[in-house]
Short mmCIF file of C-alpha atoms in Angstrom, two decimals:
data_model
loop_
_atom_site.label_atom_id
_atom_site.label_comp_id
_atom_site.label_asym_id
_atom_site.label_seq_id
_atom_site.Cartn_x
_atom_site.Cartn_y
_atom_site.Cartn_z
CA UNK A 1 0.11 -0.23 -0.63
CA UNK A 2 1.32 3.14 -0.98
CA UNK A 3 1.48 6.51 1.74
CA UNK A 4 2.06 9.87 1.72
CA UNK A 5 3.41 11.82 4.90
CA UNK A 6 2.85 15.37 5.55
CA UNK A 7 4.87 17.69 8.26
CA UNK A 8 3.15 20.08 10.05
CA UNK A 9 4.06 23.42 11.43
CA UNK A 10 5.95 23.64 14.20
CA UNK A 11 3.68 22.98 17.56
CA UNK A 12 4.81 24.49 19.97
CA UNK A 13 8.42 25.16 22.07
CA UNK A 14 9.94 22.22 23.97
CA UNK A 15 13.57 20.99 24.32
CA UNK A 16 15.87 18.12 22.83
CA UNK A 17 15.52 15.57 25.19
CA UNK A 18 17.97 13.33 26.70
CA UNK A 19 20.09 11.24 25.36
CA UNK A 20 17.28 8.34 23.41
CA UNK A 21 14.10 9.91 25.90
CA UNK A 22 15.54 8.03 28.57
CA UNK A 23 15.68 9.77 31.50
CA UNK A 24 18.51 9.17 34.71
CA UNK A 25 18.82 12.07 36.75
CA UNK A 26 22.28 12.15 37.61
CA UNK A 27 22.56 13.99 41.02
CA UNK A 28 24.48 12.02 43.26
CA UNK A 29 22.59 13.77 46.04
CA UNK A 30 19.47 12.71 44.92
CA UNK A 31 18.97 9.00 45.90
CA UNK A 32 16.66 6.94 47.38
CA UNK A 33 16.32 4.82 49.75
CA UNK A 34 15.41 1.96 48.17
CA UNK A 35 16.77 -1.33 47.09
CA UNK A 36 15.34 -0.04 43.56
CA UNK A 37 13.35 2.21 42.12
CA UNK A 38 11.63 3.65 39.16
CA UNK A 39 9.56 6.91 38.42
CA UNK A 40 7.96 8.00 34.88
CA UNK A 41 5.60 9.36 33.32
CA UNK A 42 2.40 7.98 32.70
CA UNK A 43 1.51 9.59 29.29
CA UNK A 44 4.34 8.67 27.22
CA UNK A 45 6.09 5.97 29.87
CA UNK A 46 9.37 7.79 29.87
CA UNK A 47 11.53 7.09 32.11
CA UNK A 48 12.72 10.29 34.37
CA UNK A 49 14.71 8.83 37.17
CA UNK A 50 15.53 4.94 37.80
CA UNK A 51 17.16 2.71 40.57
CA UNK A 52 17.81 -0.39 39.90
CA UNK A 53 15.38 -0.72 37.95
CA UNK A 54 15.12 -3.71 36.60
CA UNK A 55 16.56 -6.28 39.77
CA UNK A 56 14.55 -8.81 40.02
CA UNK A 57 12.90 -8.40 43.79
CA UNK A 58 9.64 -9.79 45.50
CA UNK A 59 7.31 -7.20 45.02
CA UNK A 60 4.88 -9.11 48.13
CA UNK A 61 1.37 -7.76 47.27
CA UNK A 62 2.10 -4.45 44.42
CA UNK A 63 1.42 -8.48 43.29
CA UNK A 64 -2.81 -7.81 43.71
CA UNK A 65 -1.60 -5.29 39.84
CA UNK A 66 -1.65 -8.17 38.05
CA UNK A 67 -4.72 -8.77 39.65
CA UNK A 68 -6.64 -6.40 39.46
CA UNK A 69 -5.55 -5.39 35.18
CA UNK A 70 -6.24 -8.31 34.44
CA UNK A 71 -9.64 -8.43 36.49
CA UNK A 72 -10.63 -4.55 34.89
CA UNK A 73 -10.10 -6.91 31.41
CA UNK A 74 -12.29 -9.17 31.92
CA UNK A 75 -15.33 -6.87 32.46
CA UNK A 76 -14.70 -4.39 30.02
CA UNK A 77 -14.66 -7.93 27.51
CA UNK A 78 -18.09 -8.92 29.39
CA UNK A 79 -16.87 -11.95 30.53
CA UNK A 80 -17.54 -11.21 34.33
CA UNK A 81 -20.25 -7.87 35.48
CA UNK A 82 -19.15 -5.95 38.60
CA UNK A 83 -22.61 -7.09 40.37
CA UNK A 84 -21.53 -10.97 39.76
CA UNK A 85 -22.21 -13.40 43.05
CA UNK A 86 -18.82 -14.97 43.86
CA UNK A 87 -18.71 -18.09 45.61
CA UNK A 88 -16.17 -17.94 47.92
CA UNK A 89 -14.06 -21.63 48.59
CA UNK A 90 -12.52 -23.55 51.26
CA UNK A 91 -8.91 -22.20 48.89
CA UNK A 92 -9.71 -18.58 49.47
CA UNK A 93 -10.74 -18.47 51.94
CA UNK A 94 -7.88 -19.72 54.46
CA UNK A 95 -5.13 -17.47 52.60
CA UNK A 96 -3.23 -15.74 55.25
CA UNK A 97 -1.66 -12.23 55.55
CA UNK A 98 -3.50 -9.05 55.29
CA UNK A 99 -7.45 -11.00 54.40
CA UNK A 100 -11.06 -9.06 55.01
CA UNK A 101 -11.73 -13.29 56.83
CA UNK A 102 -13.77 -14.35 54.36
CA UNK A 103 -16.22 -17.53 55.23
CA UNK A 104 -16.06 -21.18 52.80
CA UNK A 105 -19.31 -20.36 50.77
CA UNK A 106 -20.03 -16.68 52.05
CA UNK A 107 -21.20 -14.76 49.04
CA UNK A 108 -19.48 -11.42 47.58
CA UNK A 109 -19.46 -9.35 44.75
CA UNK A 110 -16.81 -8.82 42.14
CA UNK A 111 -17.28 -5.03 42.80
CA UNK A 112 -16.90 -5.46 46.73
CA UNK A 113 -13.66 -8.32 46.11
CA UNK A 114 -12.28 -5.16 43.97
CA UNK A 115 -12.62 -3.68 47.28
CA UNK A 116 -10.93 -5.29 49.72
CA UNK A 117 -8.69 -5.77 47.59
CA UNK A 118 -7.23 -2.14 46.77
CA UNK A 119 -8.22 -1.31 50.22
CA UNK A 120 -6.75 -3.76 53.00
CA UNK A 121 -5.37 -5.57 50.25
CA UNK A 122 -7.13 -8.58 50.57
CA UNK A 123 -5.67 -12.50 49.85
CA UNK A 124 -9.07 -14.27 50.33
CA UNK A 125 -10.46 -11.77 48.25
CA UNK A 126 -7.30 -11.89 45.10
CA UNK A 127 -7.51 -15.34 45.14
CA UNK A 128 -11.53 -15.35 45.02
CA UNK A 129 -11.30 -12.97 42.21
CA UNK A 130 -8.47 -15.28 40.46
CA UNK A 131 -10.67 -18.05 41.24
CA UNK A 132 -14.00 -16.99 39.46
CA UNK A 133 -12.31 -15.70 37.27
CA UNK A 134 -9.65 -18.88 35.40
CA UNK A 135 -11.42 -20.82 37.43
CA UNK A 136 -8.53 -22.03 39.23
CA UNK A 137 -5.99 -19.50 40.53
CA UNK A 138 -3.56 -21.73 39.17
CA UNK A 139 -4.99 -20.95 35.44
CA UNK A 140 -5.20 -17.19 36.88
CA UNK A 141 -1.70 -17.58 37.49
CA UNK A 142 -1.07 -18.48 34.26
CA UNK A 143 -3.16 -15.67 32.47
CA UNK A 144 -0.32 -13.38 34.99
CA UNK A 145 2.15 -14.67 33.45
CA UNK A 146 1.33 -14.95 30.20
CA UNK A 147 0.16 -10.82 29.90
CA UNK A 148 3.69 -9.73 31.67
CA UNK A 149 5.18 -11.71 28.43
CA UNK A 150 2.92 -9.09 26.65
CA UNK A 151 3.64 -5.78 28.44
CA UNK A 152 7.37 -6.82 27.70
CA UNK A 153 8.02 -7.63 31.71
CA UNK A 154 10.86 -9.00 31.22
CA UNK A 155 12.38 -8.90 35.03
CA UNK A 156 8.84 -10.59 36.37
CA UNK A 157 7.81 -14.21 37.32
CA UNK A 158 4.59 -14.97 39.60
CA UNK A 159 3.02 -17.50 41.47
CA UNK A 160 0.67 -16.56 43.03
CA UNK A 161 -2.29 -13.53 42.22
CA UNK A 162 -1.80 -11.91 46.09
CA UNK A 163 2.20 -11.92 46.39
CA UNK A 164 2.68 -14.67 48.89
CA UNK A 165 6.26 -15.35 49.54
CA UNK A 166 7.74 -17.99 47.13
CA UNK A 167 11.37 -18.18 45.66
CA UNK A 168 10.00 -18.04 42.71
CA UNK A 169 7.96 -14.69 42.63
CA UNK A 170 9.87 -11.83 42.02
CA UNK A 171 9.85 -8.19 39.38
CA UNK A 172 11.81 -5.44 39.36
CA UNK A 173 10.54 -1.53 39.65
CA UNK A 174 10.65 -1.66 36.02
CA UNK A 175 8.42 -4.02 35.28
CA UNK A 176 5.51 -2.76 37.34
CA UNK A 177 5.69 0.73 36.11
CA UNK A 178 4.89 -1.11 33.41
CA UNK A 179 2.45 -3.27 34.51
CA UNK A 180 0.62 0.33 37.03
CA UNK A 181 0.25 2.43 33.61
CA UNK A 182 -1.42 -0.70 31.93
CA UNK A 183 -4.08 -0.75 34.70
CA UNK A 184 -4.82 3.36 35.32
CA UNK A 185 -5.80 3.15 31.65
CA UNK A 186 -9.08 1.50 33.38
CA UNK A 187 -10.43 4.94 34.50
CA UNK A 188 -12.76 2.97 36.86
CA UNK A 189 -10.15 1.25 39.01
CA UNK A 190 -9.80 4.53 40.57
CA UNK A 191 -12.77 5.33 42.16
CA UNK A 192 -11.36 1.99 44.57
CA UNK A 193 -8.02 3.01 43.97
CA UNK A 194 -8.82 6.56 45.71
CA UNK A 195 -11.42 5.69 48.66
CA UNK A 196 -9.44 5.65 52.16
CA UNK A 197 -12.11 4.18 54.25
CA UNK A 198 -15.13 2.10 53.53
CA UNK A 199 -16.98 -0.61 55.25
CA UNK A 200 -17.80 -4.13 53.89
CA UNK A 201 -20.58 -6.84 55.57
CA UNK A 202 -18.68 -10.09 55.29
CA UNK A 203 -19.38 -13.48 56.73
CA UNK A 204 -22.34 -16.22 54.97
CA UNK A 205 -25.20 -14.07 57.19
CA UNK A 206 -23.12 -10.32 56.72
CA UNK A 207 -23.68 -10.28 60.13
CA UNK A 208 -19.81 -8.99 60.55
CA UNK A 209 -18.62 -5.23 59.61
CA UNK A 210 -14.76 -5.27 58.63
CA UNK A 211 -13.97 -1.51 58.01
CA UNK A 212 -11.27 -1.25 55.28
CA UNK A 213 -9.05 1.77 55.53
CA UNK A 214 -6.44 2.27 51.89
CA UNK A 215 -3.20 0.97 53.21
CA UNK A 216 -1.43 3.86 49.82
CA UNK A 217 -2.08 6.46 52.85
CA UNK A 218 -0.65 8.91 50.74
CA UNK A 219 -4.39 9.16 49.02
CA UNK A 220 -4.95 11.28 52.12
CA UNK A 221 -1.89 13.49 52.43
CA UNK A 222 -0.53 14.04 48.86
CA UNK A 223 -2.38 16.17 46.66
CA UNK A 224 -3.18 14.21 43.15
CA UNK A 225 -2.07 10.79 44.65
CA UNK A 226 -5.03 8.63 42.56
CA UNK A 227 -3.10 5.33 43.40
CA UNK A 228 -1.95 2.80 42.89
CA UNK A 229 -1.35 -0.20 46.10
CA UNK A 230 1.29 -0.77 48.53
CA UNK A 231 3.67 -3.93 49.81
CA UNK A 232 5.59 -6.02 52.13
CA UNK A 233 6.88 -8.55 54.02
CA UNK A 234 9.74 -9.86 55.41
CA UNK A 235 12.16 -11.26 52.69
CA UNK A 236 10.25 -7.79 49.68
CA UNK A 237 10.34 -5.25 52.73
CA UNK A 238 8.67 -2.43 52.16
CA UNK A 239 7.34 -1.45 48.60
CA UNK A 240 4.77 1.13 47.11
CA UNK A 241 3.66 1.69 42.76
CA UNK A 242 2.34 5.03 43.40
CA UNK A 243 0.47 7.32 41.05
CA UNK A 244 -0.17 11.02 41.34
CA UNK A 245 -2.12 13.42 38.89
CA UNK A 246 -1.80 17.40 38.75
CA UNK A 247 -3.06 18.55 35.18
CA UNK A 248 -1.52 17.10 32.38
CA UNK A 249 1.01 15.56 33.76
CA UNK A 250 0.98 11.99 36.34
CA UNK A 251 3.82 9.99 37.29
CA UNK A 252 3.49 6.36 38.87
CA UNK A 253 6.63 6.17 41.71
CA UNK A 254 7.88 2.67 41.88
CA UNK A 255 9.40 1.94 45.72
CA UNK A 256 11.47 -1.58 46.26
CA UNK A 257 12.79 -2.88 49.29
CA UNK A 258 12.56 -0.04 52.47
CA UNK A 259 12.79 -0.53 55.38
CA UNK A 260 10.37 0.57 56.99
CA UNK A 261 6.64 2.19 55.59
CA UNK A 262 7.46 5.81 56.48
CA UNK A 263 10.65 5.07 54.09
CA UNK A 264 8.06 4.33 51.11
CA UNK A 265 6.06 7.14 51.37
CA UNK A 266 8.26 9.57 51.83
CA UNK A 267 10.35 7.95 48.92
CA UNK A 268 7.65 8.29 47.07
CA UNK A 269 6.66 11.33 47.74
CA UNK A 270 10.41 12.22 47.35
CA UNK A 271 10.57 10.88 43.58
CA UNK A 272 6.80 12.32 42.36
CA UNK A 273 7.98 15.95 44.54
CA UNK A 274 10.94 16.27 41.67
CA UNK A 275 9.01 15.20 38.64
CA UNK A 276 5.93 17.73 39.74
CA UNK A 277 8.64 20.27 39.73
CA UNK A 278 10.87 20.05 37.34
CA UNK A 279 8.83 18.56 34.40
CA UNK A 280 5.39 19.76 32.70
CA UNK A 281 3.03 17.11 30.45
CA UNK A 282 1.74 19.27 26.84
CA UNK A 283 -1.10 17.07 24.93
CA UNK A 284 -0.57 16.69 21.40
CA UNK A 285 -3.55 15.34 20.66
CA UNK A 286 -6.94 13.73 22.24
CA UNK A 287 -8.28 10.17 21.80
CA UNK A 288 -10.40 10.62 18.79
CA UNK A 289 -9.29 13.90 17.37
CA UNK A 290 -9.73 13.99 14.08
CA UNK A 291 -6.51 14.21 11.79
CA UNK A 292 -7.20 14.15 8.59
CA UNK A 293 -9.69 12.73 5.55
CA UNK A 294 -8.65 9.40 3.30
CA UNK A 295 -10.24 9.49 -0.33
CA UNK A 296 -12.51 5.30 -0.22
CA UNK A 297 -12.49 3.07 -3.18
CA UNK A 298 -15.85 1.32 -3.83
CA UNK A 299 -17.65 2.71 -0.73
CA UNK A 300 -20.99 3.99 -0.03
CA UNK A 301 -18.47 7.37 1.46
CA UNK A 302 -16.28 8.63 -0.81
CA UNK A 303 -14.53 9.83 2.41
CA UNK A 304 -12.99 8.28 5.55
CA UNK A 305 -12.38 10.19 8.38
CA UNK A 306 -9.16 9.75 10.73
CA UNK A 307 -8.88 9.39 14.23
CA UNK A 308 -6.28 9.30 17.08
CA UNK A 309 -6.27 6.18 18.74
CA UNK A 310 -5.38 6.88 21.90
CA UNK A 311 -3.96 10.27 23.43
CA UNK A 312 -0.86 11.82 22.21
CA UNK A 313 1.55 13.72 24.93
CA UNK A 314 5.03 15.37 25.08
CA UNK A 315 6.85 15.27 28.68
CA UNK A 316 8.93 18.10 28.70
CA UNK A 317 11.41 19.73 31.26
CA UNK A 318 9.61 23.30 32.83
CA UNK A 319 11.85 26.11 31.33
CA UNK A 320 13.36 25.18 28.19
CA UNK A 321 12.60 24.78 24.43
CA UNK A 322 13.52 24.21 21.37
CA UNK A 323 11.15 22.71 18.06
CA UNK A 324 8.56 20.24 18.16
CA UNK A 325 6.72 18.42 14.65
CA UNK A 326 4.42 16.67 14.11
CA UNK A 327 4.34 13.37 11.00
CA UNK A 328 0.82 11.85 9.19
CA UNK A 329 1.41 8.71 7.78
CA UNK A 330 -1.77 8.07 5.52
CA UNK A 331 -2.80 5.74 2.49
CA UNK A 332 -3.51 7.78 -0.44
CA UNK A 333 -6.50 5.10 -1.23
CA UNK A 334 -8.25 2.43 0.85
CA UNK A 335 -10.15 0.42 -0.54
CA UNK A 336 -14.01 -0.58 0.89
CA UNK A 337 -15.07 -2.28 3.11
CA UNK A 338 -13.31 -0.33 6.28
CA UNK A 339 -14.55 -1.22 9.41
CA UNK A 340 -14.70 1.04 12.48
CA UNK A 341 -12.13 1.47 14.46
CA UNK A 342 -9.38 -0.07 12.04
CA UNK A 343 -6.02 0.78 12.30
CA UNK A 344 -5.60 3.22 8.79
CA UNK A 345 -2.25 4.72 9.45
CA UNK A 346 0.21 6.94 12.25
CA UNK A 347 1.01 10.12 13.35
CA UNK A 348 4.74 10.59 14.96
CA UNK A 349 5.84 13.00 16.92
CA UNK A 350 9.04 14.42 16.47
CA UNK A 351 11.45 16.89 19.25
CA UNK A 352 14.16 18.36 16.91
CA UNK A 353 13.24 15.61 13.97
CA UNK A 354 13.59 13.13 16.73
CA UNK A 355 10.93 10.40 16.71
CA UNK A 356 9.44 10.53 20.85
CA UNK A 357 6.09 9.20 20.50
CA UNK A 358 3.88 7.58 17.65
CA UNK A 359 0.27 7.11 18.20
CA UNK A 360 -2.21 4.64 15.82
CA UNK A 361 -4.45 6.30 13.83
CA UNK A 362 -7.89 4.32 13.37
CA UNK A 363 -11.26 4.57 11.22
CA UNK A 364 -13.76 6.79 12.55
CA UNK A 365 -17.00 4.92 11.46
CA UNK A 366 -17.61 1.96 9.40
CA UNK A 367 -17.43 2.00 5.09
CA UNK A 368 -19.38 -0.76 3.15
CA UNK A 369 -18.59 -1.71 -0.17
CA UNK A 370 -20.88 0.45 -2.52
CA UNK A 371 -24.29 -1.04 -3.92
CA UNK A 372 -25.26 -0.75 -7.29
CA UNK A 373 -27.79 2.10 -6.87
CA UNK A 374 -24.46 4.30 -4.73
CA UNK A 375 -22.07 2.97 -7.61
CA UNK A 376 -24.31 3.77 -10.47
CA UNK A 377 -25.16 7.89 -9.35
CA UNK A 378 -20.96 8.40 -8.62
CA UNK A 379 -20.32 7.26 -11.72
CA UNK A 380 -22.85 9.90 -13.59
CA UNK A 381 -21.55 12.38 -11.38
CA UNK A 382 -17.82 11.90 -12.24
CA UNK A 383 -19.36 12.21 -15.91
CA UNK A 384 -21.52 15.29 -15.75
CA UNK A 385 -18.38 16.70 -13.36
CA UNK A 386 -16.06 15.81 -16.03
CA UNK A 387 -17.79 17.63 -19.14
#
């Protein structure tokens, strides 16, 4: 298929990014008290700071980010619903560690189990959801590892849905950032991640009230905090994946292996503060924005409008200058039929000539093949136009 290229005029004034657009803070006086850590821009995935980011470490309950991700994806696919009743198995009811003390045979909605994971980090709720979605926790863990590979989480292997200690259960700060970014694409999850306190009735008779307090205290005392997940065991020590948003800029900070709970929160704030103090996020285009039109051959429409599949942003250091351009790649013509949402091109964002982001362009609507009458009208119109 032949393509044409179109380069837009100057979009905004921004700087040339650092080498390979991978930014690692170089001041030796800036250090994070953790075995490993990372700070990324949510929209672009650009690394702002990293320390031992690919070291394989036990993640404790931060594991549940993947459990929540698979749950949200199952909801989006229509496989399960928020109001579905989940019968608690013997296996789920016997989970140790952090839990909400579910009884064997009681039922809980998918929504309440999600809430129990987001606030209490409940192991019993995690296993109950895993079993409901996949049929067994073992099959769910298999799906967790398959999804990890799809997200290019190359430092990760899961052995359970909870994060309970296992010698072959590990991940890295970088991989946690990847799955955190993917989870936060589901806007609905933020409704539960940002609850600070709530109650939940448990037991077969629903006669016991569990008071849930969010284990992520940043939700209460850090401006813009909107997630995500804490974790701690004797092996993993204290871990956290924290997300916060101010204006257009959303950041994800991951801490692994801090000595105390207090330190993990302090160091997460330190990373987030650095990001918000030194960077801005600029919107280039929003999901659904019309980017251009492509002529249609033998279709019931003459042209197809193409739109951005996702939002497009640039991460920029504050107070810098440079040049940004966008390049739009589209086919000269498309043959009908074309389904709504079909990928038909690409928008490439460049900083001083270097590509920093690529966003797929998709069909805004379906275009069917033209019928006989429609084709006849086009032929007649063409003949009249050529006279």
